[in-house]
Amino acid sequence: MAVGYTPTYQLICQAGGQLSYNDDTAMFTLSKLPKAFQIAGSVNANWSVNAVCGDAQRAAAIAVNRLAETVERVSAMPEPAPVADDSANSPNYSWPIFPHPKGKEFVDFDEDLQIKDIVNATRDGYEHVQLVKRYSTCGMGPSQGRHSALATARIVANATGKSVAQTGVTTARPPFAPERLGHLAGRSFYPARYTNMHHRHLEAGAQMLQAGAWFRPAYYGPVNQRDNCIAAEVNNVRNNVGLVDVSTLGGIEVRGPDAGEFLNRVYTFGFAKQPLGRARYALMTNEAGVVIDDGVSCRFHDQLFYVTATTGGVDRVYQNMLKWNAQWCLDVDIANVTSAWCGVNIAGPKAREVLSQLCEDIDLSSEAFPYMGVREGHVAGVQARVIRVGFVGELGYEVHVPQHAGEALWDALMAAGEAHGIKPFGIEAQRVLRLEKGHIIIGQDTDAMSTPEEVQMGWAVSNKKPFFVGQRIIRELNKEPQYRSLVGFVVDDPKAPQPEESHLVVDGDRMTGRVTSCNYSPTLGKPVGMAYVPPGKTEPGSDIVIKVDGAPVAAKVVALPFYDPDTARQNL
């Protein structure tokens, strides 16, 4: 355990000092200190009282003399000569390590490393002490090598036939002192981003929440009326017209002759032959075939695609695109334009009536502008990209305009819709609306193992194209039986407690799945949700049991979507 004394060299080395080893005395020394830096005492290899006192006087004199060079009123002190340590022997032993009869010669107690682990690292070719550290993790624990660095250096030196001076010790890096648990628990500062329409939400009485870095309206109204406010917003969208800020959606532009081919490779659907003026659902998987993001791909030109991504996933999607194209070297330019555009989604049976008042050069008729169509033109005098989508299951349009025009667009739409009863709605109502339509949210209804087939998204995977990221794994996985599937469920008992996200689906005392989403549906008048269930419970009509606060709640599997299964509403 004990191999002698090691100076507390970490801060000194971080300041620029150099640590050296004297094989004769089996001790470390520090040299090449910065000009304004002095050390004294045992850290300077002095142990006796006389040597320590003399060393301290010498260090003080040098420090004062350095100050005298810059401050005139400080007079220089005579510098004492170094005092030799009169200790008879070095306090260290050169090799106090020997095999234990039963093995278990621990070197690093943090990492449970023994002498054999260090020796084996050198035998595997990692002969430099820095490489031994990386290979074995020696010195990486909470003590940061304070009790293992010297022992490791001596073992490496012995195993490689070198001296400890030639071997050295690992580099000391910050922090010097252990971090407090409070520092590791999380940020004390959270970055905050605000959409261009943020102050309009506050003026309308929105209760804001932070989604990622963005502040978004959760709902509009007093906190003590939360559920009623959300239900009213849902009903207004279903029966009238609502407006939601979608500026936080990620936006990526892919330009160039190979833009279609590029999207064909990074997304599961087919995009090489996507028609102009059309949008297409875009599902992204990683190399393991796991769903990691989704959005819509809008083709405005042969060589220009505007692709949306989730609020929290756009940075990862952008990085993935750059990574893959660094390998493929296709003729494309990829730009993250999230901060350049802002947008709203106007949705509901009266959405066309309101928006048509502000469109100068876009025909909004169903014949001229069908579902999943995209158009460029002007809305309220602002250059805009308009996408006809139905995330909430109603006739709806996403209007994307340059960032600086967001507030003007919001004001224009609210004024145009006043006679039609337009009301803003927040993301809580949006989540209920999308759930009623059975639309998944990546990261909530998916996890690190979710494949397209598991989440009933096999229709978004093209089997005709030769390649996309994750294709090979997905094909192999689809040959095997699914061990779970994401299904919709309803709770018919009005007195039963409502399941929540992460509540367990159980079969007796055995966990068989979990709830991913659940909300009370004002449209259906009962709780609806989605959950992973095992084979045998995926067919509509199957009964499942959800454990809610320790109590079993009976639920029934139903076909998705819960609302408007023929999609007649979004095709108005």
PDB file of C-alpha atoms in Angstrom, residues 272-394:
ATOM      1  CA  ALA A 272     -34.805  10.920 -55.036  1.00  0.00           C
ATOM      2  CA  LYS A 273     -38.022  11.144 -57.084  1.00  0.00           C
ATOM      3  CA  GLN A 274     -40.028  13.318 -54.701  1.00  0.00           C
ATOM      4  CA  PRO A 275     -42.204  15.653 -56.833  1.00  0.00           C
ATOM      5  CA  LEU A 276     -41.688  19.405 -56.739  1.00  0.00           C
ATOM      6  CA  GLY A 277     -44.182  21.240 -54.574  1.00  0.00           C
ATOM      7  CA  ARG A 278     -44.756  18.225 -52.347  1.00  0.00           C
ATOM      8  CA  ALA A 279     -43.833  17.324 -48.766  1.00  0.00           C
ATOM      9  CA  ARG A 280     -43.030  13.817 -47.589  1.00  0.00           C
ATOM     10  CA  TYR A 281     -42.753  12.340 -44.110  1.00  0.00           C
ATOM     11  CA  ALA A 282     -39.099  11.816 -43.204  1.00  0.00           C
ATOM     12  CA  LEU A 283     -38.100   9.168 -40.664  1.00  0.00           C
ATOM     13  CA  MET A 284     -34.454   8.890 -39.634  1.00  0.00           C
ATOM     14  CA  THR A 285     -32.758   5.811 -38.168  1.00  0.00           C
ATOM     15  CA  ASN A 286     -29.190   5.270 -37.044  1.00  0.00           C
ATOM     16  CA  GLU A 287     -26.804   2.485 -38.034  1.00  0.00           C
ATOM     17  CA  ALA A 288     -28.518   0.150 -35.540  1.00  0.00           C
ATOM     18  CA  GLY A 289     -31.907   0.678 -37.187  1.00  0.00           C
ATOM     19  CA  VAL A 290     -33.191   2.710 -34.203  1.00  0.00           C
ATOM     20  CA  VAL A 291     -35.577   5.605 -34.826  1.00  0.00           C
ATOM     21  CA  ILE A 292     -33.810   8.848 -33.847  1.00  0.00           C
ATOM     22  CA  ASP A 293     -35.804  11.678 -35.476  1.00  0.00           C
ATOM     23  CA  ASP A 294     -38.587  12.601 -37.868  1.00  0.00           C
ATOM     24  CA  GLY A 295     -39.957  15.567 -39.764  1.00  0.00           C
ATOM     25  CA  VAL A 296     -41.116  16.470 -43.256  1.00  0.00           C
ATOM     26  CA  SER A 297     -39.058  16.950 -46.394  1.00  0.00           C
ATOM     27  CA  CYS A 298     -40.312  19.774 -48.644  1.00  0.00           C
ATOM     28  CA  ARG A 299     -39.069  19.942 -52.222  1.00  0.00           C
ATOM     29  CA  PHE A 300     -39.165  23.492 -53.516  1.00  0.00           C
ATOM     30  CA  HIS A 301     -36.739  22.966 -56.407  1.00  0.00           C
ATOM     31  CA  ASP A 302     -34.904  20.146 -58.149  1.00  0.00           C
ATOM     32  CA  GLN A 303     -31.885  21.028 -56.063  1.00  0.00           C
ATOM     33  CA  LEU A 304     -33.496  22.447 -52.907  1.00  0.00           C
ATOM     34  CA  PHE A 305     -35.085  20.539 -50.041  1.00  0.00           C
ATOM     35  CA  TYR A 306     -36.267  22.156 -46.817  1.00  0.00           C
ATOM     36  CA  VAL A 307     -36.361  19.483 -44.086  1.00  0.00           C
ATOM     37  CA  THR A 308     -37.887  19.942 -40.654  1.00  0.00           C
ATOM     38  CA  ALA A 309     -36.656  18.108 -37.557  1.00  0.00           C
ATOM     39  CA  THR A 310     -37.715  17.836 -33.941  1.00  0.00           C
ATOM     40  CA  THR A 311     -36.961  20.697 -31.555  1.00  0.00           C
ATOM     41  CA  GLY A 312     -34.546  18.666 -29.461  1.00  0.00           C
ATOM     42  CA  GLY A 313     -33.095  16.595 -32.280  1.00  0.00           C
ATOM     43  CA  VAL A 314     -32.196  19.071 -35.005  1.00  0.00           C
ATOM     44  CA  ASP A 315     -28.595  19.557 -33.872  1.00  0.00           C
ATOM     45  CA  ARG A 316     -28.006  15.798 -33.860  1.00  0.00           C
ATOM     46  CA  VAL A 317     -29.668  15.445 -37.276  1.00  0.00           C
ATOM     47  CA  TYR A 318     -27.486  18.200 -38.704  1.00  0.00           C
ATOM     48  CA  GLN A 319     -24.341  16.620 -37.266  1.00  0.00           C
ATOM     49  CA  ASN A 320     -25.342  13.232 -38.666  1.00  0.00           C
ATOM     50  CA  MET A 321     -25.855  14.742 -42.098  1.00  0.00           C
ATOM     51  CA  LEU A 322     -22.431  16.365 -42.037  1.00  0.00           C
ATOM     52  CA  LYS A 323     -20.815  13.149 -40.813  1.00  0.00           C
ATOM     53  CA  TRP A 324     -22.355  10.985 -43.499  1.00  0.00           C
ATOM     54  CA  ASN A 325     -21.619  13.367 -46.321  1.00  0.00           C
ATOM     55  CA  ALA A 326     -18.003  13.589 -45.199  1.00  0.00           C
ATOM     56  CA  GLN A 327     -17.895   9.907 -46.157  1.00  0.00           C
ATOM     57  CA  TRP A 328     -20.131   9.989 -49.218  1.00  0.00           C
ATOM     58  CA  CYS A 329     -18.771  13.240 -50.705  1.00  0.00           C
ATOM     59  CA  LEU A 330     -22.020  13.996 -52.547  1.00  0.00           C
ATOM     60  CA  ASP A 331     -22.454  17.344 -54.280  1.00  0.00           C
ATOM     61  CA  VAL A 332     -24.670  18.996 -51.658  1.00  0.00           C
ATOM     62  CA  ASP A 333     -24.603  21.930 -49.291  1.00  0.00           C
ATOM     63  CA  ILE A 334     -26.192  21.335 -45.865  1.00  0.00           C
ATOM     64  CA  ALA A 335     -27.221  24.297 -43.715  1.00  0.00           C
ATOM     65  CA  ASN A 336     -28.937  24.423 -40.328  1.00  0.00           C
ATOM     66  CA  VAL A 337     -31.405  27.298 -40.838  1.00  0.00           C
ATOM     67  CA  THR A 338     -33.417  26.812 -37.636  1.00  0.00           C
ATOM     68  CA  SER A 339     -32.562  30.315 -36.433  1.00  0.00           C
ATOM     69  CA  ALA A 340     -33.263  31.880 -39.830  1.00  0.00           C
ATOM     70  CA  TRP A 341     -36.938  30.893 -39.953  1.00  0.00           C
ATOM     71  CA  CYS A 342     -39.848  31.005 -37.560  1.00  0.00           C
ATOM     72  CA  GLY A 343     -43.313  29.602 -38.092  1.00  0.00           C
ATOM     73  CA  VAL A 344     -46.857  28.959 -36.967  1.00  0.00           C
ATOM     74  CA  ASN A 345     -49.339  26.178 -37.553  1.00  0.00           C
ATOM     75  CA  ILE A 346     -52.871  27.362 -38.168  1.00  0.00           C
ATOM     76  CA  ALA A 347     -55.228  24.405 -37.800  1.00  0.00           C
ATOM     77  CA  GLY A 348     -58.939  23.661 -37.652  1.00  0.00           C
ATOM     78  CA  PRO A 349     -61.967  23.526 -39.983  1.00  0.00           C
ATOM     79  CA  LYS A 350     -61.790  27.296 -40.532  1.00  0.00           C
ATOM     80  CA  ALA A 351     -58.037  27.473 -41.128  1.00  0.00           C
ATOM     81  CA  ARG A 352     -58.411  27.984 -44.882  1.00  0.00           C
ATOM     82  CA  GLU A 353     -60.926  30.803 -44.412  1.00  0.00           C
ATOM     83  CA  VAL A 354     -58.564  32.697 -42.114  1.00  0.00           C
ATOM     84  CA  LEU A 355     -55.353  32.137 -44.040  1.00  0.00           C
ATOM     85  CA  SER A 356     -56.882  32.961 -47.430  1.00  0.00           C
ATOM     86  CA  GLN A 357     -57.449  36.529 -46.271  1.00  0.00           C
ATOM     87  CA  LEU A 358     -53.680  37.030 -46.057  1.00  0.00           C
ATOM     88  CA  CYS A 359     -52.444  35.032 -49.062  1.00  0.00           C
ATOM     89  CA  GLU A 360     -51.800  37.226 -52.051  1.00  0.00           C
ATOM     90  CA  ASP A 361     -50.329  34.717 -54.483  1.00  0.00           C
ATOM     91  CA  ILE A 362     -51.121  31.232 -53.112  1.00  0.00           C
ATOM     92  CA  ASP A 363     -54.257  29.321 -54.086  1.00  0.00           C
ATOM     93  CA  LEU A 364     -55.345  27.507 -50.920  1.00  0.00           C
ATOM     94  CA  SER A 365     -58.121  25.476 -52.509  1.00  0.00           C
ATOM     95  CA  SER A 366     -57.951  21.738 -51.902  1.00  0.00           C
ATOM     96  CA  GLU A 367     -57.531  21.101 -55.634  1.00  0.00           C
ATOM     97  CA  ALA A 368     -54.657  23.552 -56.064  1.00  0.00           C
ATOM     98  CA  PHE A 369     -53.044  22.936 -52.694  1.00  0.00           C
ATOM     99  CA  PRO A 370     -53.658  19.323 -51.573  1.00  0.00           C
ATOM    100  CA  TYR A 371     -52.616  17.688 -48.329  1.00  0.00           C
ATOM    101  CA  MET A 372     -48.799  17.431 -48.034  1.00  0.00           C
ATOM    102  CA  GLY A 373     -48.350  20.145 -50.626  1.00  0.00           C
ATOM    103  CA  VAL A 374     -45.815  22.972 -50.270  1.00  0.00           C
ATOM    104  CA  ARG A 375     -45.922  26.434 -51.788  1.00  0.00           C
ATOM    105  CA  GLU A 376     -43.863  29.617 -51.786  1.00  0.00           C
ATOM    106  CA  GLY A 377     -45.496  33.005 -51.832  1.00  0.00           C
ATOM    107  CA  HIS A 378     -46.530  35.843 -49.566  1.00  0.00           C
ATOM    108  CA  VAL A 379     -48.580  35.760 -46.375  1.00  0.00           C
ATOM    109  CA  ALA A 380     -49.508  39.145 -44.897  1.00  0.00           C
ATOM    110  CA  GLY A 381     -47.001  40.673 -47.287  1.00  0.00           C
ATOM    111  CA  VAL A 382     -44.142  38.513 -46.004  1.00  0.00           C
ATOM    112  CA  GLN A 383     -42.235  36.029 -48.153  1.00  0.00           C
ATOM    113  CA  ALA A 384     -43.287  32.622 -46.812  1.00  0.00           C
ATOM    114  CA  ARG A 385     -43.014  28.884 -47.220  1.00  0.00           C
ATOM    115  CA  VAL A 386     -46.377  27.229 -46.623  1.00  0.00           C
ATOM    116  CA  ILE A 387     -46.706  23.497 -45.882  1.00  0.00           C
ATOM    117  CA  ARG A 388     -50.076  21.777 -45.681  1.00  0.00           C
ATOM    118  CA  VAL A 389     -49.657  19.216 -42.893  1.00  0.00           C
ATOM    119  CA  GLY A 390     -51.903  17.571 -40.325  1.00  0.00           C
ATOM    120  CA  PHE A 391     -49.932  16.801 -37.162  1.00  0.00           C
ATOM    121  CA  VAL A 392     -53.021  17.640 -35.074  1.00  0.00           C
ATOM    122  CA  GLY A 393     -55.383  15.803 -37.421  1.00  0.00           C
ATOM    123  CA  GLU A 394     -57.240  18.822 -38.814  1.00  0.00           C
TER     124      GLU A 394
END
